[in-house]
PDB file of C-alpha atoms in Angstrom:
ATOM      1  CA  MET G   1     -63.493 -40.403  70.006  1.00  0.00           C
ATOM      2  CA  HIS G   2     -63.333 -40.603  66.139  1.00  0.00           C
ATOM      3  CA  ARG G   3     -60.253 -40.641  65.808  1.00  0.00           C
ATOM      4  CA  VAL G   4     -58.210 -39.434  62.224  1.00  0.00           C
ATOM      5  CA  MET G   5     -54.345 -40.172  61.642  1.00  0.00           C
ATOM      6  CA  VAL G   6     -52.989 -38.915  57.860  1.00  0.00           C
ATOM      7  CA  VAL G   7     -49.736 -38.721  57.343  1.00  0.00           C
ATOM      8  CA  PHE G   8     -48.538 -35.519  55.614  1.00  0.00           C
ATOM      9  CA  LEU G   9     -48.833 -35.275  52.047  1.00  0.00           C
ATOM     10  CA  GLY G  10     -47.008 -36.449  49.056  1.00  0.00           C
ATOM     11  CA  ALA G  11     -43.239 -37.580  50.457  1.00  0.00           C
ATOM     12  CA  LEU G  12     -45.116 -40.616  52.309  1.00  0.00           C
ATOM     13  CA  GLY G  13     -47.791 -41.151  49.127  1.00  0.00           C
ATOM     14  CA  LEU G  14     -50.772 -40.463  50.936  1.00  0.00           C
ATOM     15  CA  ALA G  15     -53.945 -38.649  49.938  1.00  0.00           C
ATOM     16  CA  GLY G  16     -55.736 -36.242  52.282  1.00  0.00           C
ATOM     17  CA  VAL G  17     -59.377 -36.611  53.832  1.00  0.00           C
ATOM     18  CA  GLY G  18     -62.125 -34.982  52.424  1.00  0.00           C
ATOM     19  CA  CYS G  19     -60.073 -33.094  49.559  1.00  0.00           C
ATOM     20  CA  GLY G  20     -61.141 -32.699  45.827  1.00  0.00           C
ATOM     21  CA  ASP G  21     -63.127 -30.706  43.574  1.00  0.00           C
ATOM     22  CA  GLU G  22     -65.581 -29.671  45.649  1.00  0.00           C
ATOM     23  CA  GLY G  23     -65.793 -26.285  47.398  1.00  0.00           C
ATOM     24  CA  PRO G  24     -66.778 -25.520  51.546  1.00  0.00           C
ATOM     25  CA  ALA G  25     -70.543 -25.067  50.318  1.00  0.00           C
ATOM     26  CA  SER G  26     -70.663 -28.465  50.059  1.00  0.00           C
ATOM     27  CA  GLY G  27     -67.640 -30.290  52.055  1.00  0.00           C
ATOM     28  CA  ALA G  28     -67.858 -33.071  49.709  1.00  0.00           C
ATOM     29  CA  GLY G  29     -65.458 -34.644  47.461  1.00  0.00           C
ATOM     30  CA  THR G  30     -62.476 -36.882  47.869  1.00  0.00           C
ATOM     31  CA  THR G  31     -59.179 -37.054  45.119  1.00  0.00           C
ATOM     32  CA  ASN G  32     -56.657 -39.263  44.107  1.00  0.00           C
ATOM     33  CA  GLU G  33     -54.356 -36.544  43.806  1.00  0.00           C
ATOM     34  CA  PRO G  34     -51.140 -37.836  46.237  1.00  0.00           C
ATOM     35  CA  TYR G  35     -51.024 -34.401  47.342  1.00  0.00           C
ATOM     36  CA  GLY G  36     -54.709 -34.616  48.738  1.00  0.00           C
ATOM     37  CA  CYS G  37     -55.861 -30.870  47.410  1.00  0.00           C
ATOM     38  CA  SER G  38     -55.385 -31.230  43.856  1.00  0.00           C
ATOM     39  CA  ALA G  39     -54.262 -28.406  42.293  1.00  0.00           C
ATOM     40  CA  ASP G  40     -57.362 -28.985  39.491  1.00  0.00           C
ATOM     41  CA  ALA G  41     -59.662 -28.455  42.227  1.00  0.00           C
ATOM     42  CA  ALA G  42     -62.078 -25.496  42.276  1.00  0.00           C
ATOM     43  CA  PRO G  43     -60.046 -22.946  44.339  1.00  0.00           C
ATOM     44  CA  THR G  44     -61.671 -21.183  47.249  1.00  0.00           C
ATOM     45  CA  ARG G  45     -60.844 -18.958  49.823  1.00  0.00           C
ATOM     46  CA  ALA G  46     -61.520 -20.841  53.114  1.00  0.00           C
ATOM     47  CA  ALA G  47     -60.549 -23.946  53.974  1.00  0.00           C
ATOM     48  CA  SER G  48     -61.715 -26.690  51.429  1.00  0.00           C
ATOM     49  CA  CYS G  49     -59.870 -29.829  52.361  1.00  0.00           C
ATOM     50  CA  VAL G  50     -57.681 -31.710  54.905  1.00  0.00           C
ATOM     51  CA  VAL G  51     -54.670 -32.810  53.973  1.00  0.00           C
ATOM     52  CA  ALA G  52     -53.757 -34.149  57.418  1.00  0.00           C
ATOM     53  CA  PHE G  53     -55.451 -34.413  60.902  1.00  0.00           C
ATOM     54  CA  GLU G  54     -53.624 -36.069  63.617  1.00  0.00           C
ATOM     55  CA  PRO G  55     -55.998 -35.559  66.899  1.00  0.00           C
ATOM     56  CA  GLY G  56     -54.071 -35.181  70.208  1.00  0.00           C
ATOM     57  CA  ASP G  57     -55.229 -36.426  73.246  1.00  0.00           C
ATOM     58  CA  ASP G  58     -58.666 -35.610  75.006  1.00  0.00           C
ATOM     59  CA  ALA G  59     -59.798 -34.233  71.227  1.00  0.00           C
ATOM     60  CA  GLY G  60     -63.541 -35.104  69.675  1.00  0.00           C
ATOM     61  CA  PHE G  61     -65.242 -31.926  69.972  1.00  0.00           C
ATOM     62  CA  GLY G  62     -66.726 -31.414  66.487  1.00  0.00           C
ATOM     63  CA  ALA G  63     -65.586 -34.909  64.755  1.00  0.00           C
ATOM     64  CA  ASP G  64     -68.896 -36.323  64.315  1.00  0.00           C
ATOM     65  CA  ARG G  65     -69.029 -33.093  61.573  1.00  0.00           C
ATOM     66  CA  PHE G  66     -65.681 -33.283  60.672  1.00  0.00           C
ATOM     67  CA  PRO G  67     -64.422 -31.931  57.997  1.00  0.00           C
ATOM     68  CA  GLU G  68     -67.288 -29.617  57.293  1.00  0.00           C
ATOM     69  CA  VAL G  69     -67.097 -28.154  60.673  1.00  0.00           C
ATOM     70  CA  ILE G  70     -64.004 -26.501  59.547  1.00  0.00           C
ATOM     71  CA  TYR G  71     -65.097 -25.359  56.164  1.00  0.00           C
ATOM     72  CA  GLY G  72     -66.508 -22.152  55.129  1.00  0.00           C
ATOM     73  CA  GLU G  73     -67.131 -18.891  56.754  1.00  0.00           C
ATOM     74  CA  PRO G  74     -66.403 -19.402  60.626  1.00  0.00           C
ATOM     75  CA  LEU G  75     -69.667 -18.647  62.965  1.00  0.00           C
ATOM     76  CA  GLY G  76     -67.913 -16.952  65.495  1.00  0.00           C
ATOM     77  CA  ASN G  77     -69.645 -15.496  68.633  1.00  0.00           C
ATOM     78  CA  GLY G  78     -67.945 -12.685  69.262  1.00  0.00           C
ATOM     79  CA  SER G  79     -66.042 -11.871  72.809  1.00  0.00           C
ATOM     80  CA  THR G  80     -68.415 -12.821  75.635  1.00  0.00           C
ATOM     81  CA  SER G  81     -68.288 -16.363  74.380  1.00  0.00           C
ATOM     82  CA  GLY G  82     -66.576 -19.397  72.396  1.00  0.00           C
ATOM     83  CA  GLY G  83     -68.354 -20.352  68.979  1.00  0.00           C
ATOM     84  CA  LEU G  84     -69.280 -24.189  69.169  1.00  0.00           C
ATOM     85  CA  ASP G  85     -68.727 -24.351  65.128  1.00  0.00           C
ATOM     86  CA  VAL G  86     -65.421 -25.728  65.850  1.00  0.00           C
ATOM     87  CA  LEU G  87     -63.037 -28.976  65.869  1.00  0.00           C
ATOM     88  CA  SER G  88     -60.625 -29.734  68.939  1.00  0.00           C
ATOM     89  CA  LEU G  89     -57.599 -30.768  67.710  1.00  0.00           C
ATOM     90  CA  GLY G  90     -56.445 -32.118  71.511  1.00  0.00           C
ATOM     91  CA  ARG G  91     -53.197 -31.994  73.535  1.00  0.00           C
ATOM     92  CA  GLY G  92     -50.961 -31.151  70.678  1.00  0.00           C
ATOM     93  CA  GLY G  93     -52.977 -32.111  67.806  1.00  0.00           C
ATOM     94  CA  SER G  94     -52.222 -30.786  64.369  1.00  0.00           C
ATOM     95  CA  ILE G  95     -54.152 -30.442  60.786  1.00  0.00           C
ATOM     96  CA  VAL G  96     -52.850 -28.977  57.827  1.00  0.00           C
ATOM     97  CA  LEU G  97     -55.448 -27.974  55.303  1.00  0.00           C
ATOM     98  CA  GLY G  98     -56.022 -26.614  51.580  1.00  0.00           C
ATOM     99  CA  PHE G  99     -57.635 -24.155  49.512  1.00  0.00           C
ATOM    100  CA  GLY G 100     -58.658 -26.220  46.561  1.00  0.00           C
ATOM    101  CA  GLY G 101     -56.680 -25.485  43.493  1.00  0.00           C
ATOM    102  CA  ASN G 102     -55.343 -21.839  44.993  1.00  0.00           C
ATOM    103  CA  ALA G 103     -52.767 -20.721  46.785  1.00  0.00           C
ATOM    104  CA  ILE G 104     -52.286 -17.400  49.639  1.00  0.00           C
ATOM    105  CA  ILE G 105     -49.496 -15.048  47.890  1.00  0.00           C
ATOM    106  CA  ASP G 106     -48.423 -12.050  49.660  1.00  0.00           C
ATOM    107  CA  GLY G 107     -49.850  -9.276  49.269  1.00  0.00           C
ATOM    108  CA  GLU G 108     -50.130  -5.645  51.563  1.00  0.00           C
ATOM    109  CA  GLY G 109     -50.617  -6.152  54.859  1.00  0.00           C
ATOM    110  CA  PRO G 110     -51.887  -9.926  56.365  1.00  0.00           C
ATOM    111  CA  ASP G 111     -52.454 -12.436  53.590  1.00  0.00           C
ATOM    112  CA  PHE G 112     -54.624 -14.957  55.930  1.00  0.00           C
ATOM    113  CA  VAL G 113     -56.514 -15.005  58.876  1.00  0.00           C
ATOM    114  CA  VAL G 114     -57.100 -18.480  61.139  1.00  0.00           C
ATOM    115  CA  PHE G 115     -60.454 -18.137  63.619  1.00  0.00           C
ATOM    116  CA  GLU G 116     -60.303 -20.077  67.097  1.00  0.00           C
ATOM    117  CA  ASN G 117     -63.108 -19.833  69.794  1.00  0.00           C
ATOM    118  CA  PRO G 118     -61.369 -17.411  72.166  1.00  0.00           C
ATOM    119  CA  PHE G 119     -63.386 -15.180  75.053  1.00  0.00           C
ATOM    120  CA  PHE G 120     -62.931 -11.989  77.542  1.00  0.00           C
ATOM    121  CA  VAL G 121     -63.899 -13.700  81.013  1.00  0.00           C
ATOM    122  CA  SER G 122     -66.303 -11.490  82.305  1.00  0.00           C
ATOM    123  CA  ASP G 123     -66.056  -9.483  79.429  1.00  0.00           C
ATOM    124  CA  ASP G 124     -62.504  -8.061  80.773  1.00  0.00           C
ATOM    125  CA  PRO G 125     -60.393  -7.904  77.516  1.00  0.00           C
ATOM    126  CA  ASN G 126     -57.381  -8.073  79.830  1.00  0.00           C
ATOM    127  CA  ASN G 127     -58.406 -11.847  80.552  1.00  0.00           C
ATOM    128  CA  VAL G 128     -58.613 -13.719  77.774  1.00  0.00           C
ATOM    129  CA  TYR G 129     -59.711 -17.355  77.545  1.00  0.00           C
ATOM    130  CA  ALA G 130     -57.053 -18.397  74.970  1.00  0.00           C
ATOM    131  CA  GLU G 131     -55.860 -22.206  73.325  1.00  0.00           C
ATOM    132  CA  LEU G 132     -52.746 -21.158  71.512  1.00  0.00           C
ATOM    133  CA  ALA G 133     -51.490 -22.929  68.346  1.00  0.00           C
ATOM    134  CA  GLU G 134     -48.505 -22.486  66.030  1.00  0.00           C
ATOM    135  CA  VAL G 135     -49.135 -21.860  62.515  1.00  0.00           C
ATOM    136  CA  SER G 136     -46.910 -22.375  59.553  1.00  0.00           C
ATOM    137  CA  VAL G 137     -47.453 -22.261  56.341  1.00  0.00           C
ATOM    138  CA  SER G 138     -46.107 -24.652  52.995  1.00  0.00           C
ATOM    139  CA  ALA G 139     -45.740 -24.157  49.169  1.00  0.00           C
ATOM    140  CA  ASP G 140     -45.618 -28.001  48.437  1.00  0.00           C
ATOM    141  CA  GLY G 141     -46.339 -29.682  51.786  1.00  0.00           C
ATOM    142  CA  GLU G 142     -42.534 -30.680  52.452  1.00  0.00           C
ATOM    143  CA  SER G 143     -41.095 -27.483  53.490  1.00  0.00           C
ATOM    144  CA  TRP G 144     -43.016 -25.680  56.330  1.00  0.00           C
ATOM    145  CA  HIS G 145     -41.992 -21.985  57.162  1.00  0.00           C
ATOM    146  CA  VAL G 146     -43.352 -21.744  60.977  1.00  0.00           C
ATOM    147  CA  PHE G 147     -44.847 -18.303  62.231  1.00  0.00           C
ATOM    148  CA  PRO G 148     -42.993 -17.661  65.524  1.00  0.00           C
ATOM    149  CA  CYS G 149     -45.040 -17.584  68.768  1.00  0.00           C
ATOM    150  CA  ALA G 150     -44.436 -15.357  71.577  1.00  0.00           C
ATOM    151  CA  GLU G 151     -46.654 -17.574  73.848  1.00  0.00           C
ATOM    152  CA  ASP G 152     -46.143 -15.788  76.912  1.00  0.00           C
ATOM    153  CA  ALA G 153     -46.584 -12.039  75.486  1.00  0.00           C
ATOM    154  CA  LYS G 154     -49.632 -10.427  75.782  1.00  0.00           C
ATOM    155  CA  PRO G 155     -50.844 -10.168  73.160  1.00  0.00           C
ATOM    156  CA  PRO G 156     -48.994 -13.733  71.800  1.00  0.00           C
ATOM    157  CA  ALA G 157     -47.312 -12.254  68.262  1.00  0.00           C
ATOM    158  CA  GLY G 158     -47.265 -14.514  65.768  1.00  0.00           C
ATOM    159  CA  CYS G 159     -50.164 -17.239  67.673  1.00  0.00           C
ATOM    160  CA  ALA G 160     -53.538 -18.354  66.326  1.00  0.00           C
ATOM    161  CA  GLY G 161     -56.510 -18.639  69.238  1.00  0.00           C
ATOM    162  CA  TYR G 162     -55.863 -15.184  71.529  1.00  0.00           C
ATOM    163  CA  SER G 163     -58.880 -12.490  69.052  1.00  0.00           C
ATOM    164  CA  PRO G 164     -61.997 -13.524  69.910  1.00  0.00           C
ATOM    165  CA  VAL G 165     -63.828 -13.810  66.401  1.00  0.00           C
ATOM    166  CA  PHE G 166     -66.655 -11.790  64.824  1.00  0.00           C
ATOM    167  CA  ALA G 167     -67.176 -12.921  61.694  1.00  0.00           C
ATOM    168  CA  ASN G 168     -70.090 -15.182  61.238  1.00  0.00           C
ATOM    169  CA  GLY G 169     -71.370 -16.469  57.879  1.00  0.00           C
ATOM    170  CA  ASP G 170     -74.911 -17.183  58.801  1.00  0.00           C
ATOM    171  CA  LEU G 171     -75.310 -13.317  60.350  1.00  0.00           C
ATOM    172  CA  GLY G 172     -73.463 -11.810  57.397  1.00  0.00           C
ATOM    173  CA  VAL G 173     -69.880 -10.545  59.394  1.00  0.00           C
ATOM    174  CA  SER G 174     -67.311 -11.590  56.585  1.00  0.00           C
ATOM    175  CA  SER G 175     -64.317 -12.971  57.419  1.00  0.00           C
ATOM    176  CA  LEU G 176     -62.491 -11.710  54.639  1.00  0.00           C
ATOM    177  CA  ASP G 177     -62.835  -7.829  56.472  1.00  0.00           C
ATOM    178  CA  PRO G 178     -59.716  -8.151  59.623  1.00  0.00           C
ATOM    179  CA  SER G 179     -61.516  -4.348  60.581  1.00  0.00           C
ATOM    180  CA  VAL G 180     -64.609  -6.543  61.867  1.00  0.00           C
ATOM    181  CA  SER G 181     -64.191 -10.244  61.340  1.00  0.00           C
ATOM    182  CA  GLY G 182     -61.711 -10.759  64.804  1.00  0.00           C
ATOM    183  CA  GLY G 183     -59.345 -13.787  64.434  1.00  0.00           C
ATOM    184  CA  ASP G 184     -55.835 -13.636  64.225  1.00  0.00           C
ATOM    185  CA  THR G 185     -54.117 -12.377  61.238  1.00  0.00           C
ATOM    186  CA  PHE G 186     -51.158 -14.066  59.295  1.00  0.00           C
ATOM    187  CA  ASP G 187     -48.663 -11.669  56.841  1.00  0.00           C
ATOM    188  CA  LEU G 188     -45.980 -14.019  54.731  1.00  0.00           C
ATOM    189  CA  ALA G 189     -44.020 -11.099  54.381  1.00  0.00           C
ATOM    190  CA  GLU G 190     -42.969 -11.904  58.006  1.00  0.00           C
ATOM    191  CA  LEU G 191     -41.725 -15.203  56.872  1.00  0.00           C
ATOM    192  CA  GLY G 192     -40.247 -14.048  53.614  1.00  0.00           C
ATOM    193  CA  VAL G 193     -42.607 -16.259  51.433  1.00  0.00           C
ATOM    194  CA  SER G 194     -44.479 -14.964  48.339  1.00  0.00           C
ATOM    195  CA  GLU G 195     -46.977 -18.126  48.270  1.00  0.00           C
ATOM    196  CA  ALA G 196     -48.267 -21.132  50.269  1.00  0.00           C
ATOM    197  CA  ARG G 197     -50.406 -23.639  49.313  1.00  0.00           C
ATOM    198  CA  PHE G 198     -51.061 -24.995  52.635  1.00  0.00           C
ATOM    199  CA  VAL G 199     -51.705 -23.910  56.199  1.00  0.00           C
ATOM    200  CA  ARG G 200     -50.645 -26.219  59.030  1.00  0.00           C
ATOM    201  CA  ILE G 201     -51.699 -25.531  63.021  1.00  0.00           C
ATOM    202  CA  ARG G 202     -50.550 -27.634  66.008  1.00  0.00           C
ATOM    203  CA  ASP G 203     -51.671 -26.906  69.511  1.00  0.00           C
ATOM    204  CA  LEU G 204     -49.282 -25.730  71.895  1.00  0.00           C
ATOM    205  CA  GLN G 205     -50.870 -25.528  75.622  1.00  0.00           C
ATOM    206  CA  GLY G 206     -53.120 -28.929  75.686  1.00  0.00           C
ATOM    207  CA  ILE G 207     -55.789 -26.674  77.881  1.00  0.00           C
ATOM    208  CA  GLY G 208     -59.032 -28.059  78.189  1.00  0.00           C
ATOM    209  CA  ALA G 209     -60.184 -31.955  79.209  1.00  0.00           C
ATOM    210  CA  ALA G 210     -61.816 -34.503  76.941  1.00  0.00           C
ATOM    211  CA  PRO G 211     -63.469 -33.642  74.197  1.00  0.00           C
ATOM    212  CA  ASN G 212     -62.639 -29.971  74.196  1.00  0.00           C
ATOM    213  CA  ALA G 213     -58.770 -30.558  74.969  1.00  0.00           C
ATOM    214  CA  GLY G 214     -56.483 -28.101  72.974  1.00  0.00           C
ATOM    215  CA  PHE G 215     -57.069 -25.274  69.972  1.00  0.00           C
ATOM    216  CA  ASP G 216     -60.337 -24.968  68.258  1.00  0.00           C
ATOM    217  CA  LEU G 217     -60.516 -24.617  65.134  1.00  0.00           C
ATOM    218  CA  ASP G 218     -63.210 -22.735  63.667  1.00  0.00           C
ATOM    219  CA  ALA G 219     -62.038 -21.580  60.003  1.00  0.00           C
ATOM    220  CA  ILE G 220     -59.249 -19.905  57.754  1.00  0.00           C
ATOM    221  CA  ALA G 221     -59.999 -17.304  55.427  1.00  0.00           C
ATOM    222  CA  VAL G 222     -57.842 -16.316  52.513  1.00  0.00           C
ATOM    223  CA  LEU G 223     -57.327 -12.356  52.256  1.00  0.00           C
ATOM    224  CA  HIS G 224     -54.831 -12.499  49.285  1.00  0.00           C
ATOM    225  CA  PRO G 225     -55.401 -15.217  47.550  1.00  0.00           C
ATOM    226  CA  LYS G 226     -53.868 -16.447  43.794  1.00  0.00           C
ATOM    227  CA  VAL G 227     -57.765 -17.145  42.393  1.00  0.00           C
ATOM    228  CA  PRO G 228     -60.210 -14.620  42.968  1.00  0.00           C
TER     229      PRO G 228
END
């Protein structure tokens, strides 16, 4: 497994991975900014830089395409099969992402969407193959606000990784329209947060075997961006 381990943000003075002036179309670029995702970078509405990635055990799927595999539009396969354009975080693995020089702001309704690759087993919406993750947000990369994840509920409110993904950049199904995109939506108002520059995702259940264990991240879309 190609193991990438970058510790969080400016408090420890370490730069991020794949963060810089390039948007998700190229997936390239580096930065010397201590916060990884430079405020001067081009603003994006999809994840376009990785501030920190600490893979858990039995991760590895998608590592050969990291970090580009989690940039830009998702490539969902709908409700009957999981998409393969993903990065497996591994058991308890975590990742912190940014949006170039952009931020998520609190607007009416959900503010961003996290896309994994869950699906209905035997096309049964009551039987979802899901690998849940905790989602948290930060304005500065130091103070974090966590969405409470009700793992045992159905649906598991506040968790990522439960709703099938229909958004697909290759098919023209936009990730910015929650009425058609699928994925799990999050509203900053639930946390009393007005703005966030970073999203952290942490695997909760450690489901699966190597190299596919844990939460499989496809993409993140910003519904209410600070910079349109």
